[in-house]
mmCIF file of C-alpha atoms and ligand atoms in Angstrom:
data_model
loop_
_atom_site.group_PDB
_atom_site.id
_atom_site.type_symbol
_atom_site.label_atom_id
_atom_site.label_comp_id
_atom_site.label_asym_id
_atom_site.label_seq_id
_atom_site.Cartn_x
_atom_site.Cartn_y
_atom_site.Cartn_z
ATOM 1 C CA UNK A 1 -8.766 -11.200 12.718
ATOM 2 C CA UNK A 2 -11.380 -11.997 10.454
ATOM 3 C CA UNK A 3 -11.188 -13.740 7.016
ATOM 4 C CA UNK A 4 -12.681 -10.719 4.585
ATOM 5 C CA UNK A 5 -15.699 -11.596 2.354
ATOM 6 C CA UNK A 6 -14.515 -12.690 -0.780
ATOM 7 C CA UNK A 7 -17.725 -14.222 -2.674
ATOM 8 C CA UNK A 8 -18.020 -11.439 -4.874
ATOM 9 C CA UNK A 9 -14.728 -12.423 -7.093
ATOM 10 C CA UNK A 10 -15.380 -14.663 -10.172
ATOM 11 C CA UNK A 11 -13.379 -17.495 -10.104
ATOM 12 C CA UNK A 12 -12.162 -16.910 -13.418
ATOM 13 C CA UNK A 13 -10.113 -13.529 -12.480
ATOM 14 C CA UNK A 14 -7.757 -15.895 -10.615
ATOM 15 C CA UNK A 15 -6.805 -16.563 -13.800
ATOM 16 C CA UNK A 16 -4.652 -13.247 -14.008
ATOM 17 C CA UNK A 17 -4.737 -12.515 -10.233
ATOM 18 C CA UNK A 18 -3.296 -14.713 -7.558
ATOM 19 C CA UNK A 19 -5.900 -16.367 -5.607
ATOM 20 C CA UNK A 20 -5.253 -16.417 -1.907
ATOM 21 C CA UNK A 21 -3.641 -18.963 -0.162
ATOM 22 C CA UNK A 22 -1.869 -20.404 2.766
ATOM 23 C CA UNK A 23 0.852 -18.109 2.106
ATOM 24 C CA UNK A 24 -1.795 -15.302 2.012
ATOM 25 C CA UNK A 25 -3.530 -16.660 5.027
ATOM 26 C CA UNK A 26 -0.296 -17.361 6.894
ATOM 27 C CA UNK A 27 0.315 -13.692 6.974
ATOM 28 C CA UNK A 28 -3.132 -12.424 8.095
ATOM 29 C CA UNK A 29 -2.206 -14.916 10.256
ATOM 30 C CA UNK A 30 1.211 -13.987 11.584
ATOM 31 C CA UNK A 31 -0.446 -10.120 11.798
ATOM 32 C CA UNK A 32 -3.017 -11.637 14.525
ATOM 33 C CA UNK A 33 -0.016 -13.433 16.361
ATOM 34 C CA UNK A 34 1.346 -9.561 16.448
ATOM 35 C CA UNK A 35 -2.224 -7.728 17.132
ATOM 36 C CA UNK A 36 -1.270 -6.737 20.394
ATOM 37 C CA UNK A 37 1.854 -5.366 19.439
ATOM 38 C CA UNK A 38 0.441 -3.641 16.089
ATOM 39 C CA UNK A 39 -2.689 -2.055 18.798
ATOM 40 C CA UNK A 40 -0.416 -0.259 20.558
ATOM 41 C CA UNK A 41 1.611 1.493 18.066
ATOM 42 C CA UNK A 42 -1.962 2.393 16.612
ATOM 43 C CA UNK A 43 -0.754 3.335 13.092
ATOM 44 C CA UNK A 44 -1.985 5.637 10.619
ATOM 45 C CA UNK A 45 -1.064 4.197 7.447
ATOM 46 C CA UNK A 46 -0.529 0.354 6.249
ATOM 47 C CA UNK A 47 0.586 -0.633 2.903
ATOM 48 C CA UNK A 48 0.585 -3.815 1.294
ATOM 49 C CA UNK A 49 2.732 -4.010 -1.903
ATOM 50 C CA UNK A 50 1.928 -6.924 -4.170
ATOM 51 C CA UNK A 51 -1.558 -6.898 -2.814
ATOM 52 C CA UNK A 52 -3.129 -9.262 -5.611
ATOM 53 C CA UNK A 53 -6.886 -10.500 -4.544
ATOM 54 C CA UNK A 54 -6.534 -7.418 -1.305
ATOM 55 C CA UNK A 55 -7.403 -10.103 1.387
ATOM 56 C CA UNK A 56 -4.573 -9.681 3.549
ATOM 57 C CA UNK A 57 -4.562 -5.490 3.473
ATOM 58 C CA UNK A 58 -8.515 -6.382 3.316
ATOM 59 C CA UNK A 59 -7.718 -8.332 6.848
ATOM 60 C CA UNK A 60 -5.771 -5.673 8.337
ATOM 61 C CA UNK A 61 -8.231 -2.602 7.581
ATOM 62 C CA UNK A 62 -10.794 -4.552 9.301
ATOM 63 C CA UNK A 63 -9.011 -4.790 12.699
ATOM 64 C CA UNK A 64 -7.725 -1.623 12.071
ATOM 65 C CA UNK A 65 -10.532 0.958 11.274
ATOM 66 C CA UNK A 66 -8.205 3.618 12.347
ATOM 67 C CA UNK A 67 -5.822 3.072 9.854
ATOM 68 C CA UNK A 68 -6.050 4.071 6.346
ATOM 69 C CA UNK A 69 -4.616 1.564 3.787
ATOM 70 C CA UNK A 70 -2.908 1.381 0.474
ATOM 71 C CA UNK A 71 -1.867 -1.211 -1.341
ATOM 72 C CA UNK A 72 0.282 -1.659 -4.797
ATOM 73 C CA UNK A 73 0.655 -4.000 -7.266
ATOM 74 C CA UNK A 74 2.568 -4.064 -10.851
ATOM 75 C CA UNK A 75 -0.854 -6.274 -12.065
ATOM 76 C CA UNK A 76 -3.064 -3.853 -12.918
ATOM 77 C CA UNK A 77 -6.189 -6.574 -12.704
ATOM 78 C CA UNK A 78 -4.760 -7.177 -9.047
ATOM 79 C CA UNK A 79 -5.377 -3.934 -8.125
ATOM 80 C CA UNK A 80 -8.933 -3.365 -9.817
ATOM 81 C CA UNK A 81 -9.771 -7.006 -7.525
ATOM 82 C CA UNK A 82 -7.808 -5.621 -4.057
ATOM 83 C CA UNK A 83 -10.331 -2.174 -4.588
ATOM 84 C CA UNK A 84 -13.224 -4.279 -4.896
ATOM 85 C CA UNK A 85 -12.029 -6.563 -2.160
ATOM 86 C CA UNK A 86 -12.010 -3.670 0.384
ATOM 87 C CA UNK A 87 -15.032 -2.267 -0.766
ATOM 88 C CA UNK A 88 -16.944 -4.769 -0.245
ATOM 89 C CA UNK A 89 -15.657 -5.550 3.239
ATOM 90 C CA UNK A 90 -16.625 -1.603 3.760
ATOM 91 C CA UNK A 91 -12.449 -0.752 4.586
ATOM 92 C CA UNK A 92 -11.223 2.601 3.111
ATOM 93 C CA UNK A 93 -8.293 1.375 0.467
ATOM 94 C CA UNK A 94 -6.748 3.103 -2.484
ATOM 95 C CA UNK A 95 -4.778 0.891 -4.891
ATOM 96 C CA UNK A 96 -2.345 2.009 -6.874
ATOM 97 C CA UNK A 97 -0.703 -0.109 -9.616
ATOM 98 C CA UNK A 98 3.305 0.728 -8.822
ATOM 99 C CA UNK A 99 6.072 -0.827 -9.044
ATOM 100 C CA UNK A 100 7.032 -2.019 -5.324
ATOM 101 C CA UNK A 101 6.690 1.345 -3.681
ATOM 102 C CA UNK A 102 8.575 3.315 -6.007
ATOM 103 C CA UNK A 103 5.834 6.423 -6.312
ATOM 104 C CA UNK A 104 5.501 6.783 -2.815
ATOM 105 C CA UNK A 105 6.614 9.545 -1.017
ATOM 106 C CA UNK A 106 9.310 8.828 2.127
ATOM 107 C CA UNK A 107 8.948 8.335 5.928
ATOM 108 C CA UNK A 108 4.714 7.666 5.612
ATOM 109 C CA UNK A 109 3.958 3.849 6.218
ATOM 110 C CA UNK A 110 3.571 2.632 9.568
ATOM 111 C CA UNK A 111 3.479 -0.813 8.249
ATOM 112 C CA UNK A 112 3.862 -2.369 5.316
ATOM 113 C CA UNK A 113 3.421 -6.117 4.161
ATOM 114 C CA UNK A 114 4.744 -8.207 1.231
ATOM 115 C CA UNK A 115 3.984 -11.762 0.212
ATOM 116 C CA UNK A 116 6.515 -11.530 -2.630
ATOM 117 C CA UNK A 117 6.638 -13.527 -5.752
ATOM 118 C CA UNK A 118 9.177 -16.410 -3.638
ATOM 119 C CA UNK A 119 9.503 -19.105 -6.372
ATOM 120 C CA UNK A 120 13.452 -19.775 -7.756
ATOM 121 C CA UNK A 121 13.233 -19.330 -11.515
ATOM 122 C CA UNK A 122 15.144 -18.128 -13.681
ATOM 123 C CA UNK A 123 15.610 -14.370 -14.044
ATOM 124 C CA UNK A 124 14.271 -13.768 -16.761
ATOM 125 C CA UNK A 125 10.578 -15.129 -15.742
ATOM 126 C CA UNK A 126 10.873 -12.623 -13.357
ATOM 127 C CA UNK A 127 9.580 -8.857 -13.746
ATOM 128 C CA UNK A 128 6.348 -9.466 -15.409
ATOM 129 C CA UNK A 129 3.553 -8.218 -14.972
ATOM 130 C CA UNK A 130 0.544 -10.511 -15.735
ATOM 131 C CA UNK A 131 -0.183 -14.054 -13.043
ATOM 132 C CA UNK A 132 3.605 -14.451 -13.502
ATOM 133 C CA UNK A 133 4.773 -12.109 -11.644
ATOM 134 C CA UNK A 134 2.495 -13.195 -8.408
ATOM 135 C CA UNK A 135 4.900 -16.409 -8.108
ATOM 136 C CA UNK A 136 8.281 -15.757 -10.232
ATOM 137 C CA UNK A 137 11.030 -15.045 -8.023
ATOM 138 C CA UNK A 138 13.977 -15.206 -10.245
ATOM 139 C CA UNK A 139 17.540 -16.030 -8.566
ATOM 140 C CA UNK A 140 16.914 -17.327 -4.801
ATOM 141 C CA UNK A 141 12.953 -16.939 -5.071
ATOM 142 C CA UNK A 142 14.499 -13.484 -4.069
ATOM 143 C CA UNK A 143 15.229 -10.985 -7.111
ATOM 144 C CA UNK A 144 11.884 -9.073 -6.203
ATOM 145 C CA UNK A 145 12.244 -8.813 -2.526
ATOM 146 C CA UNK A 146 15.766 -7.825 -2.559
ATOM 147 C CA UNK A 147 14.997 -4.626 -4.631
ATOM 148 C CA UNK A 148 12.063 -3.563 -1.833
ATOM 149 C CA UNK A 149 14.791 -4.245 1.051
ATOM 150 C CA UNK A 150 16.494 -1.376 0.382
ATOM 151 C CA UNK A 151 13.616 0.811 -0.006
ATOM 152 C CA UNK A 152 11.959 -0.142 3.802
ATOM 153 C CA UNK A 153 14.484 2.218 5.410
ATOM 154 C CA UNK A 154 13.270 5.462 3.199
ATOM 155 C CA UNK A 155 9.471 4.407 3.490
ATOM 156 C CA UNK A 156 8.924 2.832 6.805
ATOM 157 C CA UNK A 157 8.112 5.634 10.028
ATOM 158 C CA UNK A 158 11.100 5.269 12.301
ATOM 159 C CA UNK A 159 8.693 3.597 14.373
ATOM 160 C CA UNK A 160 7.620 1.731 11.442
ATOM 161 C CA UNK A 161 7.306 -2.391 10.941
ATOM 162 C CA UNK A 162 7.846 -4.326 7.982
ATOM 163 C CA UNK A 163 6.394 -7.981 7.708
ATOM 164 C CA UNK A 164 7.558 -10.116 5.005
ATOM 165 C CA UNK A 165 6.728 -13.869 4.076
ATOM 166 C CA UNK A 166 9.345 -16.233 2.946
ATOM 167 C CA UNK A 167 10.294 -19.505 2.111
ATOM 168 C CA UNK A 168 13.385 -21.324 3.092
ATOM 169 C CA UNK A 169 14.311 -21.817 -0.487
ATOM 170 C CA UNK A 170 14.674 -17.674 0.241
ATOM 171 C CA UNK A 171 17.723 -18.306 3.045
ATOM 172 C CA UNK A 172 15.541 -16.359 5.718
ATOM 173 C CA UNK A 173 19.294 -15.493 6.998
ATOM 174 C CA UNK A 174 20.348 -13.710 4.550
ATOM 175 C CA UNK A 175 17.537 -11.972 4.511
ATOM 176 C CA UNK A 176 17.981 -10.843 8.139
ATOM 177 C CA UNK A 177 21.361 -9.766 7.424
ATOM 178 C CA UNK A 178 20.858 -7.636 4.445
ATOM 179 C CA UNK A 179 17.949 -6.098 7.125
ATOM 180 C CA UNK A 180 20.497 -6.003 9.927
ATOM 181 C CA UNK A 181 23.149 -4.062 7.472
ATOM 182 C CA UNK A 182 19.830 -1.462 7.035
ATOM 183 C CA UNK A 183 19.942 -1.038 10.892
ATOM 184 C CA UNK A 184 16.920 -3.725 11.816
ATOM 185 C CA UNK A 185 16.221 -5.642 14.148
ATOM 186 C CA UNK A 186 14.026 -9.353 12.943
ATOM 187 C CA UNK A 187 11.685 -12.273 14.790
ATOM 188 C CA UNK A 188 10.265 -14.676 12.741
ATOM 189 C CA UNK A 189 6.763 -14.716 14.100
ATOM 190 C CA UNK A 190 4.984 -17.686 12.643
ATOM 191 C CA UNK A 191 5.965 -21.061 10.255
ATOM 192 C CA UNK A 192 4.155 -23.538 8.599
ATOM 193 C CA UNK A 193 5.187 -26.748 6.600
ATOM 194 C CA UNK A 194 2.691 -26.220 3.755
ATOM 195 C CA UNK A 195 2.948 -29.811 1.386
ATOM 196 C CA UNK A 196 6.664 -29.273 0.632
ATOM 197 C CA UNK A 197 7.137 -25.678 1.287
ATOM 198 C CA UNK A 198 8.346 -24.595 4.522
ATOM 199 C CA UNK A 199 6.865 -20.645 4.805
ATOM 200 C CA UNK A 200 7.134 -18.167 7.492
ATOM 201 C CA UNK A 201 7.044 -14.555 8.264
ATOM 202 C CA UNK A 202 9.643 -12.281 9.613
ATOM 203 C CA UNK A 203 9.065 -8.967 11.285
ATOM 204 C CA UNK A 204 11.554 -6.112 11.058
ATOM 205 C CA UNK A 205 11.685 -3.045 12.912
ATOM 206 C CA UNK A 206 14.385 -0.534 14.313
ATOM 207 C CA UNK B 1 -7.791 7.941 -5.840
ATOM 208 C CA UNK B 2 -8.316 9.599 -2.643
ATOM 209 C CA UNK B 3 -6.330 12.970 -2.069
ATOM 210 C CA UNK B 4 -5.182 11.419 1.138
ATOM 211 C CA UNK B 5 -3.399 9.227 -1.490
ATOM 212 C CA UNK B 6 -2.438 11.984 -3.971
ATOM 213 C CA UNK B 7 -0.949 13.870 -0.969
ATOM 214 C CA UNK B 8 2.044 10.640 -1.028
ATOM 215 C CA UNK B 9 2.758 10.133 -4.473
ATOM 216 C CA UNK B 10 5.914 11.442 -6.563
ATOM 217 C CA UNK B 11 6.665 10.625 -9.902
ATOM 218 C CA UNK B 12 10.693 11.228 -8.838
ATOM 219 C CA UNK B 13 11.936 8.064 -9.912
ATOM 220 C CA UNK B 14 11.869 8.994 -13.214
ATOM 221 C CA UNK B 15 15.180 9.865 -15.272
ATOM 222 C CA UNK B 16 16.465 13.942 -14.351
ATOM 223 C CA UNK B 17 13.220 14.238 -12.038
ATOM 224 C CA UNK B 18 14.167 15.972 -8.967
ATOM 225 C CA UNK B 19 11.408 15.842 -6.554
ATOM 226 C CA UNK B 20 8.459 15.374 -8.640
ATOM 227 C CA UNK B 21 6.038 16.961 -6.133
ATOM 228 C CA UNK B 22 3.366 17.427 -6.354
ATOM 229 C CA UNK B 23 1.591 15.760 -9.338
ATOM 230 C CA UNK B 24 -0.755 18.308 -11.130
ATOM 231 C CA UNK B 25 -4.452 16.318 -11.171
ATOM 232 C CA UNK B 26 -6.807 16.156 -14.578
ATOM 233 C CA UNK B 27 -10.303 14.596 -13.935
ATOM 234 C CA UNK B 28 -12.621 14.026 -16.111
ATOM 235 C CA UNK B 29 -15.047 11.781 -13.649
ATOM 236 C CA UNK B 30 -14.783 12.260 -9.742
ATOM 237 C CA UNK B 31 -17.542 10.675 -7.425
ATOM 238 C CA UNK B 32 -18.005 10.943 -3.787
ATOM 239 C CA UNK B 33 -18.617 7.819 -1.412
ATOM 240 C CA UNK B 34 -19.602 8.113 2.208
ATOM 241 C CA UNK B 35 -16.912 6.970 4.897
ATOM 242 C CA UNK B 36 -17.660 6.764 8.351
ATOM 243 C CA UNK B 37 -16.014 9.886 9.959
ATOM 244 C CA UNK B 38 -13.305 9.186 12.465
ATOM 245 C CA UNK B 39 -11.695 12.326 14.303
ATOM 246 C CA UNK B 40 -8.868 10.775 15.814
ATOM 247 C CA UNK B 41 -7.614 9.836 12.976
ATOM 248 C CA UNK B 42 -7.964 13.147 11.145
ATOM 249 C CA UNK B 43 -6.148 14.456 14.153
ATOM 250 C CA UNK B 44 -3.133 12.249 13.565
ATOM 251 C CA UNK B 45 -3.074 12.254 9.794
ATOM 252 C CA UNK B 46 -3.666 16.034 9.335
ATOM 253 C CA UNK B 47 -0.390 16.550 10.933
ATOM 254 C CA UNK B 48 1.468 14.223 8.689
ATOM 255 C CA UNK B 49 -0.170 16.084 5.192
ATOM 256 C CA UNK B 50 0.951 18.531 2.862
ATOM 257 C CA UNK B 51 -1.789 20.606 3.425
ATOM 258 C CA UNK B 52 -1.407 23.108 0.783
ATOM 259 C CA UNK B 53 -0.679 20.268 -1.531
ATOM 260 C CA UNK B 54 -4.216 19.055 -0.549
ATOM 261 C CA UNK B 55 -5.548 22.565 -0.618
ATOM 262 C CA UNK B 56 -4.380 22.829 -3.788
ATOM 263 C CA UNK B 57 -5.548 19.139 -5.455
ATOM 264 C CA UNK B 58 -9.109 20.106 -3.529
ATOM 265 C CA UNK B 59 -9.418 22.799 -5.946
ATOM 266 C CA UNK B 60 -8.381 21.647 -9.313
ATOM 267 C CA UNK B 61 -11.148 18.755 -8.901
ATOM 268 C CA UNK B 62 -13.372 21.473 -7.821
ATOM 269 C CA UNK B 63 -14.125 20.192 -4.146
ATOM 270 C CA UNK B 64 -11.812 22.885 -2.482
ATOM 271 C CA UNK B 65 -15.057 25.256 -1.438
ATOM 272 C CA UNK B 66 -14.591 26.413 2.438
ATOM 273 C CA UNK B 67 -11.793 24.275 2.671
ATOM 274 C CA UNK B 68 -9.056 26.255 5.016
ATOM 275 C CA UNK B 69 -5.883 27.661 2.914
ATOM 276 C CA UNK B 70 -3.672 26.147 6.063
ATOM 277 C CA UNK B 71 -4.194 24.379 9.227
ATOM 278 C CA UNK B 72 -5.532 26.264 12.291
ATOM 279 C CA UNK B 73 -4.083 25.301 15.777
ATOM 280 C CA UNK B 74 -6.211 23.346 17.509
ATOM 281 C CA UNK B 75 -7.839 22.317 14.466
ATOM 282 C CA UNK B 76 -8.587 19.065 16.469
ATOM 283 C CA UNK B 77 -11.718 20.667 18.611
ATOM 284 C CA UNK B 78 -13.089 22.391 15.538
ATOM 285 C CA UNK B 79 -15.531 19.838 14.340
ATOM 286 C CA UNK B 80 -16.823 21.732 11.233
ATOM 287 C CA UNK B 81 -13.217 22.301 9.574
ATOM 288 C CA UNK B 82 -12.611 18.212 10.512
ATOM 289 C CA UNK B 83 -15.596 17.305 8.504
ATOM 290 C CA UNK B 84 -14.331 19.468 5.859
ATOM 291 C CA UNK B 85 -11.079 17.751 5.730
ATOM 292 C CA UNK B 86 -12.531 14.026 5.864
ATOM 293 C CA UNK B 87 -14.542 14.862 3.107
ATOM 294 C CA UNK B 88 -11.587 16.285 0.808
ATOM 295 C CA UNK B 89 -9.194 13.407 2.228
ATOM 296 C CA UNK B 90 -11.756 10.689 2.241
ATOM 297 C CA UNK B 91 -15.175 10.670 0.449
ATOM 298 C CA UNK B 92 -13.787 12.341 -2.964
ATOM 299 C CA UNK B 93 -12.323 10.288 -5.212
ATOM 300 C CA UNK B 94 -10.492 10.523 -8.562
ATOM 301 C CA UNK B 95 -12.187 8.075 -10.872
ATOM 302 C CA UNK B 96 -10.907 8.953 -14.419
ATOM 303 C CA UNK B 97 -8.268 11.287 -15.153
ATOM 304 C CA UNK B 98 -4.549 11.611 -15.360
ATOM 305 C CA UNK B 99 -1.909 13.035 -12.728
ATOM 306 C CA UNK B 100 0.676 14.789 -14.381
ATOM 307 C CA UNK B 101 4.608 15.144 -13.618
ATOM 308 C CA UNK B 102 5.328 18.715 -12.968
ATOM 309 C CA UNK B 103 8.911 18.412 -14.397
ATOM 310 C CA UNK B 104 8.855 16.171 -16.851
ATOM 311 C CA UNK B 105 5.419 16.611 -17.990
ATOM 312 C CA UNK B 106 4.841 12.691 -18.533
ATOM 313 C CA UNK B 107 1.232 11.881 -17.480
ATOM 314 C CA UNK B 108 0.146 8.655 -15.793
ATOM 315 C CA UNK B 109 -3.713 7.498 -16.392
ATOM 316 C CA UNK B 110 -5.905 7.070 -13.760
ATOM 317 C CA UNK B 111 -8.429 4.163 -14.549
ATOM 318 C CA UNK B 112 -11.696 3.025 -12.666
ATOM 319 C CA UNK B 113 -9.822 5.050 -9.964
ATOM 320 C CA UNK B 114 -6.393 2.971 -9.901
ATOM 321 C CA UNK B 115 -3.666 5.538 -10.561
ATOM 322 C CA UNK B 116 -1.157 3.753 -13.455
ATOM 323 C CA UNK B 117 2.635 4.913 -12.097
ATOM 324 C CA UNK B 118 4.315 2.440 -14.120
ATOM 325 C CA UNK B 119 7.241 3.505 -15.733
ATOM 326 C CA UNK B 120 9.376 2.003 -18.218
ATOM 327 C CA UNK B 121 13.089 1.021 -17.971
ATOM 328 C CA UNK B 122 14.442 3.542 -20.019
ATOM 329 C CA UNK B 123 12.702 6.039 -17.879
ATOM 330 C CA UNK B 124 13.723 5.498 -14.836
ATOM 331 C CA UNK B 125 16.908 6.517 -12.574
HETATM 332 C C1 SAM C 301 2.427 -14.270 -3.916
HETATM 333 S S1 SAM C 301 1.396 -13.015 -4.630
HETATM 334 C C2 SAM C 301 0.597 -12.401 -3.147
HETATM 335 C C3 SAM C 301 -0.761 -11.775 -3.382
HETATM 336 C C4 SAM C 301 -1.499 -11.354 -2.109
HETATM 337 N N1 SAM C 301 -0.753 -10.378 -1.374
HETATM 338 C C5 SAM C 301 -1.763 -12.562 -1.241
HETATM 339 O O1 SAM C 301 -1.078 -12.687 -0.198
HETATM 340 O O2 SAM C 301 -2.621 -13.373 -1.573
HETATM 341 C C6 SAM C 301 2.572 -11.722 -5.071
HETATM 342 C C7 SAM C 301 1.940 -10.427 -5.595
HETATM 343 O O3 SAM C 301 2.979 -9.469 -5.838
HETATM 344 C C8 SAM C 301 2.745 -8.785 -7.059
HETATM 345 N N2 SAM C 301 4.023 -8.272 -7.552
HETATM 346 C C9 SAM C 301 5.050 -8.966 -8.116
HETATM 347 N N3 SAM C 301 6.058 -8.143 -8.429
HETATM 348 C C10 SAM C 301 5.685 -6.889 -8.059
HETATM 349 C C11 SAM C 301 6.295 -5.609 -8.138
HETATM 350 N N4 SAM C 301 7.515 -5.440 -8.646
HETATM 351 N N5 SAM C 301 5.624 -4.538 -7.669
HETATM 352 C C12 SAM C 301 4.372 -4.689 -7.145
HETATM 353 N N6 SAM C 301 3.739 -5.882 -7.044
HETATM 354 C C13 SAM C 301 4.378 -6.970 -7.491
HETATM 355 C C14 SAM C 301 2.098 -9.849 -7.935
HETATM 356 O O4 SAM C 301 1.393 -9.287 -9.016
HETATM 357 C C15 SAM C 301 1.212 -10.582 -6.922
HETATM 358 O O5 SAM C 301 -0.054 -9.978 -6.824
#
């Protein structure tokens, strides 16, 4: 997959947006690991919630120019940056400044991606909605991810994959359970020791 | 905003909101963009639409002209009713306006084309 084109962003927006980095990268990566896979199901819509900057959905409308993408974020200046990522890598995106994927209608996404906020804070640094909320994880790094768990079942296709990044501060485990209780099935496709951060991506799908 | 993207979005998570579907659509700017036109996909996405929904949204932006009140069979071989529909789904775009809950009435702004569907707390379920 190729990295998108991201010269056109002032430096000083990653001020208020999160600038990409190996986590971002890591999944763009773990979604090339899966291309093969992700080819064949050939799917028709992609959403990325928390999309910040847009390179990773950016990434995946690329490879995919069959696929029409969306992507959400609670940062409104994320989303403004994600629409002019896409543009100018000429891939068809509509951002939409949501809450997780509350707005969405059910049973649409094909696949949908989330680098979540993963840092352990405390809760109540969590549920901004300025740079803040790209890193503030609350209770377990997790406080934000749990809340979209529950939704993947209503939103994903039946068909549909899910492809989250984590941390092992996250328990990865539990994780899997709570996706196993929803009737998933999980790989972890890719890890990386990043300084002292240990990230990876898990897949889930039914 | 795309209608392809208007077709998908409910404002039902808010408080006494039942289905919240469809959300009326108020523009004040809307441009067009050229996309490149892909049939296949149209094929698979029409399919998945709520086409009167998009019939409807086509319309009250003023880009519903010669656009099909429902979905033909076969629509896949008829090229000229395909372009219609990647034009309405694709190339038109909501750049200023507001969507509107058709329940509750509360509107959410739509800003250099980013829809705002934030809700408070105390309004949702
Ligand atoms: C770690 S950053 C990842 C950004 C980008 N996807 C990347 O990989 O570079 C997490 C993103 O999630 C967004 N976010 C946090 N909480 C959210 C929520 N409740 N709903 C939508 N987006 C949220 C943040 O604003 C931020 O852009």
């Amino acid at each position: 997959m190729e990295t998108p084109y991201q010269n056109h962003i002032d430096k000083e927006d990653f001020d208020h947006v999160y600038e990409p980095a190996e986590d971002s990268f890591l999944l763009i990566d773990a979604l090339e690991k899966d291309l093969q896979y992700l080819k064949a199901r050939n799917p028709t819509f992609c959403l990325e919630v928390g999309s910040g900057s847009g390179v990773v959905i950016t990434a995946f409308g690329m490879a995919f120019p069959g696929t029409f993408c969306m992507s959400t974020d609670i940062n409104y200046k994320a989303c403004v940056m994600s629409q002019s990522t896409a543009n100018h890598n000429k891939v068809s995106l509509d951002a939409v400044n949501m809450n997780l994927i509350d707005s969405f209608t059910d049973n649409i996404f094909d696949v949908i991606l989330f680098n979540p906020p993963y840092v352990v804070t405390e809760s109540e640094e969590c549920g901004g909605k300025d740079i803040t909320a790209s890193w503030a994880g609350g209770v377990k790094g997790r406080e934000v991810t749990d809340k979209l768990l529950d939704m993947i079942p209503k939103k994903l296709t039946h068909n549909g994959t899910f492809y989250l990044l984590l941390i092992e501060e996250n328990i990865p485990d539990e994780v899997a359970a709570i996706m196993s209780a929803l009737g998933f099935k999980f790989e972890t496709i890719i890890k990386r020791k990043v300084r002292n951060e240990q990230q990876l991506v898990m897949k889930f799908y039914r | 905003m795309k209608l392809i993207t208007h077709n998908m979005l409910t404002s039902k998570c808010i408080k006494g909101v039942l289905t919240g579907y469809p959300l009326a659509i108020n523009a004040t700017d809307v441009k067009v963009t050229e996309v490149d036109y892909n049939p296949d996909f149209l094929s698979r996405v029409i399919p998945k639409l709520d086409w009167e929904v998009l019939w409807t949204a086509a319309n009250s932006i003023g880009h519903g002209e010669g656009l099909p009140k429902a979905v033909e069979p076969k629509f896949e071989e008829n090229e000229e009713f395909l372009k219609k529909a990647h034009k309405v789904l694709l190339e038109v775009e909501v750049e200023e306006g507001y969507l509107t809950c058709p329940e509750s009435g509360r509107q959410f702004p739509i800003s250099k084309g980013i829809p705002n569907m934030l809700l408070t707390e105390a309004e949702v379920q």
